Coordinates of C-alpha atoms in Angstrom, one line a residue:
Chain V
M53 CA 0.0 0.2 0.2
F54 CA 2.7 2.3 1.1
L55 CA 4.8 1.7 -1.9
R56 CA 2.0 2.0 -4.0
T57 CA 1.1 5.5 -2.8
I58 CA 4.7 6.5 -3.3
F59 CA 4.6 5.0 -6.8
T60 CA 1.6 7.0 -7.7
S61 CA 2.7 10.2 -6.2
L62 CA 5.8 9.8 -8.2
I63 CA 4.0 9.3 -11.5
I64 CA 1.8 12.4 -10.7
L65 CA 4.7 14.2 -10.1
L66 CA 6.6 13.2 -13.0
T67 CA 3.9 13.6 -15.6
A68 CA 3.0 17.2 -13.8
N69 CA 6.6 18.1 -14.4
F70 CA 6.4 17.0 -18.1
A71 CA 3.4 18.8 -18.7
Y72 CA 4.9 21.9 -17.1
A73 CA 8.1 21.8 -19.1
G74 CA 6.0 21.1 -22.3
G75 CA 4.0 24.3 -21.8
K76 CA 7.0 26.6 -21.4
L77 CA 9.3 28.8 -23.5
S78 CA 12.3 30.9 -22.3
V79 CA 13.3 33.7 -24.5
Y80 CA 16.4 35.9 -24.1
H81 CA 15.8 38.8 -26.2
W82 CA 16.9 42.4 -26.8
F83 CA 15.1 45.3 -25.1
E84 CA 12.0 46.8 -26.9
Y85 CA 12.0 44.5 -29.8
M86 CA 9.1 42.2 -29.3
P87 CA 5.6 43.5 -29.3
Q88 CA 3.7 42.2 -26.5
E89 CA 0.6 41.5 -28.7
L90 CA 2.5 39.0 -30.8
L91 CA 3.5 37.3 -27.6
D92 CA 0.2 37.3 -26.5
K93 CA -1.0 35.9 -29.9
F94 CA 1.7 33.0 -29.8
E95 CA 0.5 32.1 -26.3
S96 CA -3.2 31.9 -27.3
E97 CA -2.4 29.8 -30.3
T98 CA 0.0 27.4 -28.7
G99 CA -0.6 27.3 -25.1
I100 CA 2.8 27.8 -24.4
D101 CA 4.0 29.9 -21.6
V102 CA 6.6 32.4 -22.6
T103 CA 9.2 34.2 -20.3
M104 CA 11.3 36.7 -21.6
D105 CA 14.3 38.1 -20.4
T106 CA 16.2 41.3 -22.0
Y107 CA 19.9 42.3 -22.7
D108 CA 21.2 45.6 -24.2
S109 CA 24.2 44.4 -26.5
N110 CA 25.6 41.3 -28.1
E111 CA 28.5 40.9 -25.8
S112 CA 26.3 40.8 -22.7
L113 CA 24.4 38.0 -24.4
L114 CA 27.4 36.1 -24.8
A115 CA 28.6 36.9 -21.4
A116 CA 25.4 35.8 -19.6
L117 CA 25.6 32.7 -21.8
K118 CA 29.2 31.9 -20.6
A119 CA 28.7 32.7 -17.3
G120 CA 26.3 29.9 -16.7
K121 CA 22.9 30.9 -18.3
L122 CA 23.3 28.3 -21.3
G123 CA 20.6 25.7 -20.7
S124 CA 18.1 28.0 -19.1
Y125 CA 17.0 29.7 -22.2
D126 CA 15.7 28.1 -25.2
V127 CA 16.3 30.8 -28.0
A128 CA 18.1 34.1 -28.1
V129 CA 18.2 36.8 -30.7
P130 CA 22.1 37.7 -31.4
G131 CA 23.3 39.8 -34.2
D132 CA 25.3 38.6 -37.4
Y133 CA 28.9 38.6 -35.9
M134 CA 27.7 37.1 -32.5
V135 CA 25.8 34.2 -34.2
E136 CA 29.1 33.3 -35.8
I137 CA 30.9 33.4 -32.5
L138 CA 28.2 31.8 -30.5
A139 CA 28.4 29.0 -33.1
G140 CA 32.2 28.9 -32.7
E141 CA 31.9 28.6 -29.0
G142 CA 29.5 25.7 -29.3
M143 CA 26.8 27.3 -27.8
L144 CA 24.1 26.7 -30.5
D145 CA 22.2 23.5 -31.2
T146 CA 21.5 22.6 -34.9
I147 CA 18.2 22.9 -36.6
G148 CA 17.5 19.7 -38.3
D149 CA 16.5 19.8 -42.0
S150 CA 12.9 19.0 -41.6
E151 CA 12.3 20.5 -38.1
L152 CA 11.1 24.0 -39.4
K153 CA 8.2 23.6 -41.8
N154 CA 8.4 27.5 -42.5
K155 CA 12.1 27.4 -43.5
G156 CA 11.2 28.1 -46.9
N157 CA 9.9 31.4 -46.0
I158 CA 13.6 33.0 -45.5
E159 CA 14.3 35.2 -48.3
P160 CA 16.9 33.7 -50.5
Q161 CA 19.5 36.1 -50.0
W162 CA 19.4 35.3 -46.0
I163 CA 19.5 31.5 -46.4
E164 CA 23.2 31.8 -47.3
A165 CA 24.0 34.1 -44.9
S166 CA 27.9 34.9 -44.2
F167 CA 27.5 34.3 -40.4
D168 CA 25.7 31.1 -40.6
P169 CA 25.7 29.3 -44.2
G170 CA 22.7 27.2 -44.8
R171 CA 21.0 28.5 -41.7
K172 CA 22.1 25.6 -39.6
H173 CA 21.4 27.3 -36.1
S174 CA 19.2 30.4 -36.7
I175 CA 16.5 32.1 -38.6
P176 CA 16.4 35.9 -39.4
Y177 CA 14.6 38.3 -37.1
Q178 CA 15.1 41.5 -38.3
W179 CA 17.9 43.5 -40.1
G180 CA 18.7 47.0 -40.4
S181 CA 21.5 49.5 -40.1
T182 CA 23.4 51.4 -37.6
S183 CA 24.8 54.9 -38.0
F184 CA 23.6 58.0 -36.3
S185 CA 20.7 60.5 -36.2
V186 CA 21.3 64.3 -35.8
N187 CA 18.8 66.7 -34.3
R188 CA 17.9 69.3 -37.2
D189 CA 16.8 71.9 -34.6
V190 CA 20.4 72.0 -33.5
Y191 CA 22.4 71.5 -36.7
K192 CA 21.4 72.1 -40.3
G193 CA 24.6 71.7 -42.1
N194 CA 25.9 68.4 -44.0
I195 CA 25.1 65.2 -42.0
N196 CA 26.0 62.7 -44.7
T197 CA 29.7 62.3 -43.1
T198 CA 31.0 60.3 -40.2
D199 CA 32.7 63.3 -39.2
I200 CA 29.6 64.4 -37.2
I201 CA 30.5 61.4 -34.6
F202 CA 34.4 61.6 -34.9
N203 CA 35.3 65.1 -35.8
P204 CA 32.1 67.1 -35.0
P205 CA 31.3 70.6 -35.8
D206 CA 31.4 73.2 -32.9
E207 CA 27.4 73.1 -32.6
L208 CA 27.7 69.5 -31.8
K209 CA 30.4 69.1 -29.8
G210 CA 29.6 67.5 -26.3
K211 CA 26.0 66.7 -27.6
I212 CA 26.9 63.2 -28.7
N213 CA 25.7 59.9 -27.4
V214 CA 27.5 56.7 -28.6
L215 CA 26.2 53.1 -28.6
D216 CA 27.8 51.0 -25.7
S217 CA 28.7 48.6 -28.3
Q218 CA 32.2 47.9 -29.1
G219 CA 31.8 46.0 -32.3
E220 CA 29.4 48.9 -34.0
V221 CA 31.8 51.6 -32.8
M222 CA 35.1 50.1 -34.0
A223 CA 33.3 49.4 -37.4
L224 CA 32.1 52.8 -37.9
G225 CA 35.5 54.3 -36.8
S226 CA 37.1 51.9 -39.3
L227 CA 34.9 53.2 -42.0
H228 CA 35.4 56.7 -40.9
L229 CA 39.1 56.2 -41.4
G230 CA 38.7 53.9 -44.7
I231 CA 40.5 50.9 -43.3
P232 CA 39.6 47.5 -43.1
Q233 CA 37.8 46.2 -39.9
C234 CA 40.0 44.0 -37.7
S235 CA 42.7 45.4 -39.3
T236 CA 46.0 44.0 -38.3
D237 CA 48.2 46.9 -39.7
R238 CA 49.8 48.4 -36.7
D239 CA 49.5 52.0 -38.0
Q240 CA 45.9 51.6 -39.0
L241 CA 45.2 50.4 -35.5
K242 CA 47.2 53.3 -33.8
A243 CA 45.2 55.7 -36.1
L244 CA 41.8 53.9 -34.9
D245 CA 42.9 54.4 -31.4
S246 CA 43.8 57.9 -31.6
L247 CA 40.6 58.6 -33.4
L248 CA 38.5 57.3 -30.7
Q249 CA 40.7 59.0 -28.2
S250 CA 40.1 62.7 -29.8
A251 CA 36.6 62.0 -30.6
K252 CA 35.8 60.8 -27.2
T253 CA 36.4 64.5 -25.9
H254 CA 33.1 65.6 -27.8
W255 CA 30.9 62.7 -26.5
A256 CA 28.6 63.1 -23.8
S257 CA 27.5 59.9 -23.0
F258 CA 27.5 56.0 -24.0
G259 CA 24.5 54.0 -23.7
S260 CA 22.3 51.5 -26.2
D261 CA 19.1 51.4 -24.1
I262 CA 18.9 55.1 -23.8
A263 CA 19.8 56.0 -27.5
K264 CA 16.3 56.9 -28.5
D265 CA 15.4 58.5 -25.3
V266 CA 18.2 61.0 -25.2
L267 CA 17.3 62.0 -28.6
V268 CA 13.6 62.7 -27.9
S269 CA 14.5 64.4 -24.3
G270 CA 17.1 66.6 -26.2
D271 CA 20.0 65.6 -23.7
V272 CA 22.0 65.1 -26.7
A273 CA 21.9 66.4 -30.5
V274 CA 23.6 63.6 -32.2
G275 CA 22.9 59.9 -31.2
M276 CA 24.7 56.7 -32.8
I277 CA 21.7 54.6 -33.2
W278 CA 20.1 51.9 -35.3
N279 CA 17.6 53.0 -38.0
G280 CA 14.4 51.7 -36.9
F281 CA 15.0 52.9 -33.2
S282 CA 15.6 56.5 -34.9
S283 CA 12.4 56.3 -36.8
K284 CA 10.9 55.7 -33.2
A285 CA 12.3 58.7 -32.0
R286 CA 11.3 60.6 -34.8
E287 CA 7.5 59.5 -34.0
E288 CA 7.8 60.5 -30.6
G289 CA 8.6 64.0 -31.5
A290 CA 12.3 64.4 -32.1
N291 CA 13.1 66.4 -35.1
V292 CA 16.0 64.0 -35.9
E293 CA 17.4 62.8 -39.2
Y294 CA 19.1 59.5 -39.9
S295 CA 22.3 59.6 -41.8
Y296 CA 23.4 57.3 -44.4
P297 CA 27.3 58.7 -44.3
D298 CA 29.3 58.8 -47.5
Q299 CA 32.1 56.6 -45.9
G300 CA 29.4 53.8 -45.3
Y301 CA 27.3 52.3 -42.5
V302 CA 26.8 49.0 -40.4
V303 CA 24.3 46.6 -41.6
W304 CA 23.5 44.2 -39.1
M305 CA 20.9 41.0 -38.8
D306 CA 19.5 39.8 -35.5
N307 CA 18.7 36.2 -35.6
V308 CA 16.8 33.8 -33.6
V309 CA 19.1 31.0 -32.5
L310 CA 18.4 27.5 -30.9
L311 CA 20.4 27.5 -28.0
K312 CA 22.5 24.2 -26.9
D313 CA 20.8 22.4 -24.0
A314 CA 17.3 24.2 -24.6
P315 CA 15.1 23.1 -22.1
N316 CA 12.1 23.3 -24.2
R317 CA 13.7 22.5 -27.5
Q318 CA 10.5 21.5 -29.3
N319 CA 8.7 24.7 -28.2
A320 CA 11.8 26.7 -29.4
L321 CA 11.1 25.4 -32.9
I322 CA 7.4 26.1 -32.6
F323 CA 8.4 29.6 -31.7
M324 CA 10.9 30.0 -34.7
D325 CA 8.0 28.8 -37.2
F326 CA 5.6 31.1 -35.8
L327 CA 8.2 34.0 -36.3
L328 CA 8.8 32.8 -40.0
E329 CA 4.9 33.3 -40.6
P330 CA 5.0 36.4 -42.9
E331 CA 2.1 37.9 -40.8
N332 CA 4.0 37.5 -37.6
A333 CA 7.3 38.5 -39.0
A334 CA 5.5 41.6 -40.3
A335 CA 4.1 42.4 -36.9
V336 CA 7.7 42.6 -35.6
T337 CA 8.6 44.7 -38.5
N338 CA 5.6 47.1 -37.9
Y339 CA 6.7 47.6 -34.2
A340 CA 10.6 47.7 -34.4
Q341 CA 10.5 49.2 -37.9
Y342 CA 13.4 47.5 -39.5
N343 CA 13.2 44.8 -42.0
A344 CA 12.0 41.2 -42.1
G345 CA 14.2 38.8 -44.0
V346 CA 10.9 36.8 -44.6
K347 CA 9.1 36.4 -47.8
G348 CA 5.6 37.6 -48.5
V349 CA 5.4 40.1 -45.3
T350 CA 4.8 43.2 -47.8
K351 CA 1.0 42.9 -47.6
F352 CA 1.0 43.0 -43.9
L353 CA 3.1 46.0 -43.4
E354 CA 2.1 49.4 -42.6
P355 CA 2.3 51.2 -45.8
A356 CA 4.4 54.2 -44.3
L357 CA 7.5 51.8 -43.5
A358 CA 8.0 51.4 -47.2
T359 CA 8.8 55.1 -47.7
M360 CA 10.5 55.6 -44.5
P361 CA 13.7 57.7 -44.6
E362 CA 15.4 55.6 -42.1
N363 CA 14.7 52.5 -44.3
N364 CA 15.9 53.8 -47.6
P365 CA 19.5 54.8 -48.1
R366 CA 20.1 57.7 -50.0
E367 CA 21.3 57.8 -53.6
G368 CA 25.3 58.0 -53.1
A369 CA 25.6 56.7 -49.6
G370 CA 28.5 54.5 -48.8
P371 CA 28.2 50.8 -48.7
G372 CA 26.8 48.9 -45.9
A373 CA 29.0 46.7 -43.8
F374 CA 28.6 43.8 -41.5
V375 CA 30.7 44.0 -38.1
A376 CA 33.7 41.6 -38.8
V377 CA 34.5 38.7 -36.4
C378 CA 38.3 39.6 -35.4
D379 CA 40.8 36.8 -34.4
Q380 CA 42.0 36.9 -30.8
E381 CA 45.2 39.2 -31.2
T382 CA 43.1 42.1 -33.1
Q383 CA 40.3 41.5 -30.6
E384 CA 42.7 42.0 -27.6
V385 CA 43.9 45.0 -29.3
Y386 CA 40.2 46.2 -29.7
D387 CA 39.5 45.4 -26.1
Q388 CA 42.5 47.8 -25.2
M389 CA 41.5 50.5 -27.0
W390 CA 37.9 50.1 -25.5
T391 CA 39.2 50.5 -22.1
R392 CA 41.7 53.2 -23.2
L393 CA 38.2 55.0 -24.4
R394 CA 36.5 54.7 -21.2
S395 CA 39.1 55.5 -18.7
Chain K
M235 CA 25.9 44.2 35.0
A236 CA 26.9 41.6 37.3
A237 CA 23.5 39.8 37.1
G238 CA 23.9 39.7 33.5
A239 CA 27.4 38.4 33.5
G240 CA 26.2 35.5 35.9
S241 CA 23.3 34.6 33.8
G242 CA 25.7 34.8 30.6
R243 CA 27.8 32.0 32.3
T244 CA 24.9 29.6 33.3
M245 CA 23.6 30.2 29.7
S246 CA 26.9 29.1 28.2
S247 CA 27.2 26.0 30.2
T248 CA 23.8 25.0 29.5
F249 CA 24.3 25.2 25.7
L250 CA 27.7 24.1 25.6
P251 CA 27.2 20.7 24.4
V252 CA 25.2 22.0 21.4
R253 CA 27.1 25.1 21.0
F254 CA 28.6 24.1 17.7
W255 CA 25.2 23.3 16.3
L256 CA 23.8 26.4 17.5
L257 CA 26.5 28.4 15.8
M258 CA 26.4 26.4 12.5
P259 CA 23.7 28.7 10.7
S260 CA 25.9 31.7 11.2
W261 CA 29.0 29.9 10.1
L262 CA 27.2 28.5 7.1
I263 CA 26.0 32.0 6.1
I264 CA 29.3 33.5 6.6
G265 CA 31.2 30.7 5.0
F266 CA 28.7 30.1 2.0
F267 CA 27.7 33.7 1.2
L268 CA 30.9 35.7 2.3
A269 CA 34.1 33.6 2.5
L270 CA 33.6 31.2 -0.4
P271 CA 32.4 34.1 -2.9
V272 CA 35.4 36.1 -2.0
L273 CA 37.8 33.0 -2.2
L274 CA 36.4 32.2 -5.6
M275 CA 37.2 35.8 -6.7
L276 CA 40.8 35.5 -5.2
V277 CA 41.3 32.2 -7.1
Y278 CA 39.9 33.7 -10.5
S279 CA 42.1 36.6 -10.3
F280 CA 45.2 34.3 -10.3
L281 CA 44.0 32.4 -13.4
T282 CA 44.7 32.7 -17.2
K283 CA 41.9 34.5 -19.0
E284 CA 40.0 32.7 -21.7
F285 CA 39.2 34.5 -24.9
R286 CA 35.4 35.8 -25.1
G287 CA 35.0 35.4 -21.2
G288 CA 35.9 32.4 -18.9
V289 CA 39.2 31.0 -17.3
I290 CA 41.6 28.7 -18.1
W291 CA 43.0 26.8 -15.1
E292 CA 46.7 27.8 -15.4
P293 CA 48.0 30.0 -12.6
T294 CA 49.3 33.5 -13.8
L295 CA 49.8 37.2 -12.4
A296 CA 48.5 38.4 -15.8
A297 CA 45.8 40.2 -14.3
Y298 CA 47.4 42.0 -11.7
D299 CA 50.3 42.8 -14.3
Q300 CA 47.8 44.4 -16.3
F301 CA 46.3 46.3 -13.6
L302 CA 49.9 47.8 -12.6
F303 CA 51.8 48.0 -15.9
D304 CA 51.2 49.6 -19.3
R305 CA 52.5 47.8 -22.3
G306 CA 51.1 49.6 -24.9
L307 CA 48.6 49.0 -27.4
F308 CA 50.1 45.8 -28.9
G309 CA 51.4 44.5 -25.4
D310 CA 55.1 44.5 -26.5
D311 CA 56.2 47.9 -25.4
P312 CA 58.6 48.0 -22.4
P313 CA 56.5 48.3 -19.3
Q314 CA 55.5 51.4 -17.8
I315 CA 53.3 52.4 -14.8
E316 CA 49.7 52.0 -15.6
W317 CA 47.6 55.0 -15.1
K318 CA 44.5 54.0 -16.5
Y319 CA 43.1 51.8 -13.8
I320 CA 44.7 54.2 -11.1
S321 CA 43.0 57.1 -12.4
I322 CA 39.5 54.9 -12.5
F323 CA 40.1 54.5 -9.0
L324 CA 40.9 57.9 -7.9
R325 CA 38.0 59.0 -9.9
S326 CA 35.8 56.6 -8.0
I327 CA 37.3 57.8 -4.6
F328 CA 36.8 61.5 -5.6
Q329 CA 33.0 60.7 -6.5
A330 CA 32.5 58.7 -3.3
T331 CA 33.8 61.4 -1.1
G332 CA 31.9 64.0 -2.8
A333 CA 28.6 61.9 -2.2
T334 CA 29.8 61.2 1.3
I335 CA 30.3 65.0 2.1
L336 CA 26.8 65.9 0.6
C337 CA 25.3 63.0 2.8
L338 CA 27.0 64.3 5.7
I339 CA 26.1 68.1 5.3
I340 CA 22.4 67.3 4.7
G341 CA 22.4 64.0 7.1
F342 CA 23.6 65.5 10.3
P343 CA 21.2 68.6 10.7
T344 CA 18.6 66.0 9.5
A345 CA 19.4 63.5 12.3
F346 CA 19.7 66.5 14.8
F347 CA 16.4 67.5 13.9
I348 CA 14.7 64.1 14.2
A349 CA 16.6 63.4 17.5
T350 CA 15.4 66.8 19.2
R351 CA 11.7 66.0 18.3
N352 CA 9.5 64.6 20.9
E353 CA 9.0 60.9 21.1
N354 CA 5.9 60.6 19.3
T355 CA 6.7 62.7 16.0
K356 CA 10.4 61.1 16.0
V357 CA 8.9 57.8 14.7
I358 CA 7.0 59.9 11.8
W359 CA 10.3 61.4 10.9
L360 CA 12.2 58.3 10.8
F361 CA 9.4 56.8 8.8
L362 CA 9.5 59.6 6.3
V363 CA 13.4 59.1 5.7
T364 CA 12.9 55.6 5.0
V365 CA 10.1 56.1 2.6
P366 CA 11.8 56.7 -0.5
Y367 CA 13.7 53.5 -0.3
W368 CA 10.9 51.2 -0.6
V369 CA 11.1 52.1 -4.2
N370 CA 13.7 50.2 -6.2
L371 CA 17.3 51.7 -6.4
L372 CA 17.3 51.7 -10.5
I373 CA 13.8 53.7 -10.6
R374 CA 15.1 56.4 -8.0
T375 CA 18.2 56.9 -10.1
V376 CA 16.3 57.1 -13.4
S377 CA 13.7 59.7 -11.8
M378 CA 16.8 61.8 -10.7
K379 CA 17.8 61.8 -14.1
F380 CA 14.3 63.0 -15.4
L381 CA 14.4 65.8 -12.6
I382 CA 17.7 67.1 -13.6
R383 CA 18.1 67.0 -17.4
D384 CA 18.3 70.1 -19.4
S385 CA 14.6 70.2 -20.2
G386 CA 13.6 68.7 -16.9
P387 CA 11.3 70.0 -14.2
L388 CA 14.4 71.5 -12.0
N389 CA 15.6 73.6 -14.9
E390 CA 12.2 74.7 -16.2
L391 CA 11.3 75.9 -12.7
L392 CA 14.5 77.9 -12.2
I393 CA 13.9 79.4 -15.6
T394 CA 10.3 80.1 -14.9
I395 CA 11.2 81.9 -11.6
G396 CA 14.1 83.8 -13.5
A397 CA 16.7 82.3 -11.4
I398 CA 18.9 81.2 -14.5
E399 CA 18.4 82.1 -18.0
T400 CA 20.1 78.9 -19.8
P401 CA 19.5 75.5 -18.5
L402 CA 22.1 74.2 -15.9
K403 CA 24.2 71.7 -17.2
L404 CA 23.7 68.9 -14.6
I405 CA 23.3 65.7 -16.4
N406 CA 26.4 63.8 -17.4
T407 CA 28.7 65.6 -15.0
N408 CA 30.4 64.7 -11.9
F409 CA 28.1 66.4 -9.8
A410 CA 25.1 64.2 -11.2
V411 CA 26.8 61.2 -10.1
Q412 CA 27.7 62.4 -6.5
L413 CA 24.1 63.7 -6.3
G414 CA 22.7 60.4 -7.4
L415 CA 24.9 58.4 -5.0
F416 CA 23.9 60.9 -2.1
Y417 CA 20.3 60.4 -2.9
S418 CA 21.2 56.6 -3.1
Y419 CA 23.0 56.5 0.6
L420 CA 21.4 59.2 2.4
P421 CA 19.5 57.1 5.0
F422 CA 22.8 55.2 5.7
M423 CA 24.1 58.6 7.0
V424 CA 21.0 59.8 8.8
L425 CA 20.5 56.6 10.8
P426 CA 23.7 55.7 12.4
I427 CA 24.1 59.5 13.5
Y428 CA 20.7 59.7 14.8
A429 CA 21.1 56.6 16.7
A430 CA 24.3 58.4 18.4
L431 CA 22.4 61.5 18.8
E432 CA 19.6 59.2 20.6
R433 CA 22.0 58.3 23.3
Y434 CA 23.5 61.7 23.4
N435 CA 22.5 63.5 26.9
F436 CA 21.4 66.9 25.9
T437 CA 21.9 68.1 29.5
F438 CA 25.6 68.3 28.6
S439 CA 24.8 71.0 25.9
E440 CA 22.7 72.8 28.7
A441 CA 25.5 72.5 31.1
A442 CA 27.9 74.2 28.6
S443 CA 25.4 76.8 27.7
D444 CA 25.1 77.6 31.4
L445 CA 28.7 78.3 31.6
Y446 CA 28.3 80.6 28.6
A447 CA 29.7 78.3 25.9
P448 CA 28.7 79.6 22.4
K449 CA 26.3 77.4 20.4
W450 CA 29.4 76.6 17.8
T451 CA 31.8 75.6 20.9
I452 CA 29.1 73.2 22.1
L453 CA 28.9 71.7 18.9
R454 CA 32.6 71.3 18.2
Q455 CA 33.8 70.7 21.8
I456 CA 31.2 68.2 23.1
L457 CA 28.4 67.1 20.6
I458 CA 30.7 66.3 17.8
P459 CA 33.3 64.4 20.0
I460 CA 30.7 62.4 21.6
I461 CA 28.6 61.4 18.5
K462 CA 31.9 60.8 16.4
P463 CA 31.5 56.8 16.3
G464 CA 28.0 57.5 14.6
I465 CA 29.4 60.1 12.3
I466 CA 32.3 57.7 11.3
A467 CA 29.9 54.8 10.9
G468 CA 27.6 56.8 8.7
C469 CA 30.6 58.0 6.5
I470 CA 31.7 54.5 5.9
L471 CA 28.2 53.2 5.2
V472 CA 27.9 55.7 2.4
F473 CA 31.6 55.7 1.2
V474 CA 31.9 52.0 0.7
P475 CA 29.0 51.0 -1.4
S476 CA 29.5 54.5 -3.2
L477 CA 33.1 53.4 -4.4
G478 CA 31.6 50.1 -6.1
A479 CA 28.4 52.0 -7.6
F480 CA 27.8 51.4 -11.2
L481 CA 24.1 52.7 -11.5
A482 CA 24.5 56.2 -10.7
P483 CA 27.6 56.7 -12.8
D484 CA 26.1 54.8 -15.7
L485 CA 22.8 56.7 -15.8
L486 CA 23.4 60.1 -14.5
G487 CA 27.3 60.4 -15.4
G488 CA 26.6 59.3 -19.2
A489 CA 28.9 56.0 -18.7
K490 CA 31.6 57.8 -20.6
T491 CA 34.3 56.9 -18.1
F492 CA 34.4 54.0 -16.2
M493 CA 34.1 53.9 -12.5
I494 CA 35.5 51.1 -10.6
G495 CA 32.0 49.4 -10.4
S496 CA 31.4 49.8 -14.3
L497 CA 35.2 48.6 -14.9
I498 CA 34.5 45.4 -13.2
E499 CA 30.9 44.9 -14.9
D500 CA 32.5 45.5 -18.0
Q501 CA 35.1 42.6 -17.5
F502 CA 32.1 40.2 -16.6
K503 CA 29.3 41.3 -19.1
G504 CA 30.5 43.8 -21.2
N505 CA 32.9 44.0 -24.0
A506 CA 36.1 43.0 -22.7
G507 CA 35.1 39.7 -21.0
N508 CA 38.4 39.4 -19.0
W509 CA 37.2 37.5 -16.0
P510 CA 40.6 37.3 -14.1
F511 CA 41.1 40.9 -14.7
G512 CA 37.5 41.5 -13.3
A513 CA 38.4 39.5 -10.4
A514 CA 41.6 41.1 -9.6
S515 CA 40.1 44.5 -9.6
S516 CA 37.6 43.4 -7.1
M517 CA 40.2 42.2 -4.8
I518 CA 42.2 45.3 -5.2
L519 CA 38.8 47.2 -4.1
L520 CA 38.2 44.8 -1.5
S521 CA 41.9 45.6 -0.1
L522 CA 41.2 49.2 -0.2
V523 CA 38.1 48.9 1.7
M524 CA 39.7 46.7 4.2
I525 CA 42.4 48.9 4.7
V526 CA 40.3 51.8 5.4
L527 CA 38.0 49.6 7.8
I528 CA 41.1 48.5 9.7
Y529 CA 42.5 51.9 10.2
Y530 CA 39.0 53.0 11.5
A531 CA 38.9 50.0 13.8
R532 CA 42.2 50.7 15.2
A533 CA 41.7 54.4 15.8
Q534 CA 38.4 53.6 17.5
S535 CA 40.1 51.0 19.8
K536 CA 43.0 53.5 20.6
E537 CA 40.8 56.1 21.5
Q538 CA 38.8 53.8 23.9
V539 CA 41.8 53.0 25.8

């Protein structure tokens, strides 16, 4: 009798536990990047409970996973270069060939992505660009140059916020100098270092999660920012113009990845399929105002998005470039520069 | 006193056989939550860093070397004294000192005011001091940012009443950081000073006053020396957490330059990903704080002799 009670309670406990695990999904995501309505829709369609934590840079995502968070999240949304790094660190699970029924919805040019050829670990979430926006009430001159950030005119000195994102700052700095990213040439690296040192004296603050807010409030007049975030700032009443500089700008793509040791792997795949539905991908785009890498979204998009200046590089703008992944030696020099920049 | 000591003796003999087990919880707490993490940091600070965060289990002094010596951008110049991190530490000490002084200037009169109210209203005043601290530190720091920004209510008010013409540049300055730290830790100053004043016998002041001592002399010669332990405790309680703070510097100071807290944070969750160096910086910070505390403890015990 006694044994049987124990046995039944164990069964109940185990099944209960399974049901519990079966109904959950744990997402590690950027801040302000997922519309609540879409999460609600996912929950009501699938009955899966979603919990979401947020981070504010690719590097802090990596750090959290390294520090032991791997195994507690199912999916995360790293940028292009971070997908490559995470895959290299063995932190991503492989998506089997037939496991995503909507994989065919990915736009062809994003299937063979340089950072994840064949999309073994990831699906597109959104893509966009990083450069900077200028408050047109404060400065009316030419903003089509990275000089605005690195060698600003007097009106803008001391009124610049820069993203707290080493990869993007280094990439934009390299574009400004016209040197390759992750250069191993010492003179070029020295030039980049002294550029940052001299530019820093004109910068007011570093911050990514505040990037939109400081433009809207007028704390700064120039902000390094992502294109969609800038259009949100404009919608919130800031008279800001997003620049596509002559020297070029940073292009990025955020991707939903399947993390290794995901506690709810099956639900993670359901979530990825859900995000590959054109209607849902469009919902994210309507919210975040970037671009989906998914076919057939156009009819679900708000018409204003197509003509939005932030989403349409001007004629004659420099080329867009992904942030490159540096080898260890160069990365250590970059880390040195970054600390020098901040001390 | 004698009765107390006597009962103490019987108590200890009653509990002697189980004393070990009764002390267990406190040992566990100290061991598990204090000694173990610090020890872990100490060990990590002597390990080799792994590329992109993490450690390799090979002992090295590289982290401390990085703190003390500058070998140039590429790590192969002849070593020079490294000022980068020392200046971060000095800046943090400067900010923490500023915050402590602000807390003392506001905290001491506040504590004095509360201690001199009658018994019933004292409770209300003390309660009021703690009310803002029911709100999360992050929220308080962000609201401070809203208050003092160029287009914030403070500047608008000052402009409206004609006190200033252009907005005061407060946000992203050292003063903003000190203000934020001051606001974060003010009760840590008020409460110990209040506790000391509570025990202060105000008839001393009256006696001095009867002997024609001016108010300033009473304050300087009698009140302050007697409540000095409270003041020092308050200063330490404000100074030490301010030293390692990173919320206020990040949000109010613009995060443009690292403070100790943000330097360490960056090693673990930011761009640098250098755990041993983060651990080493923490150990150096810890040693500095220990030196201050030991110095204080010895000064105290000397005074009591």
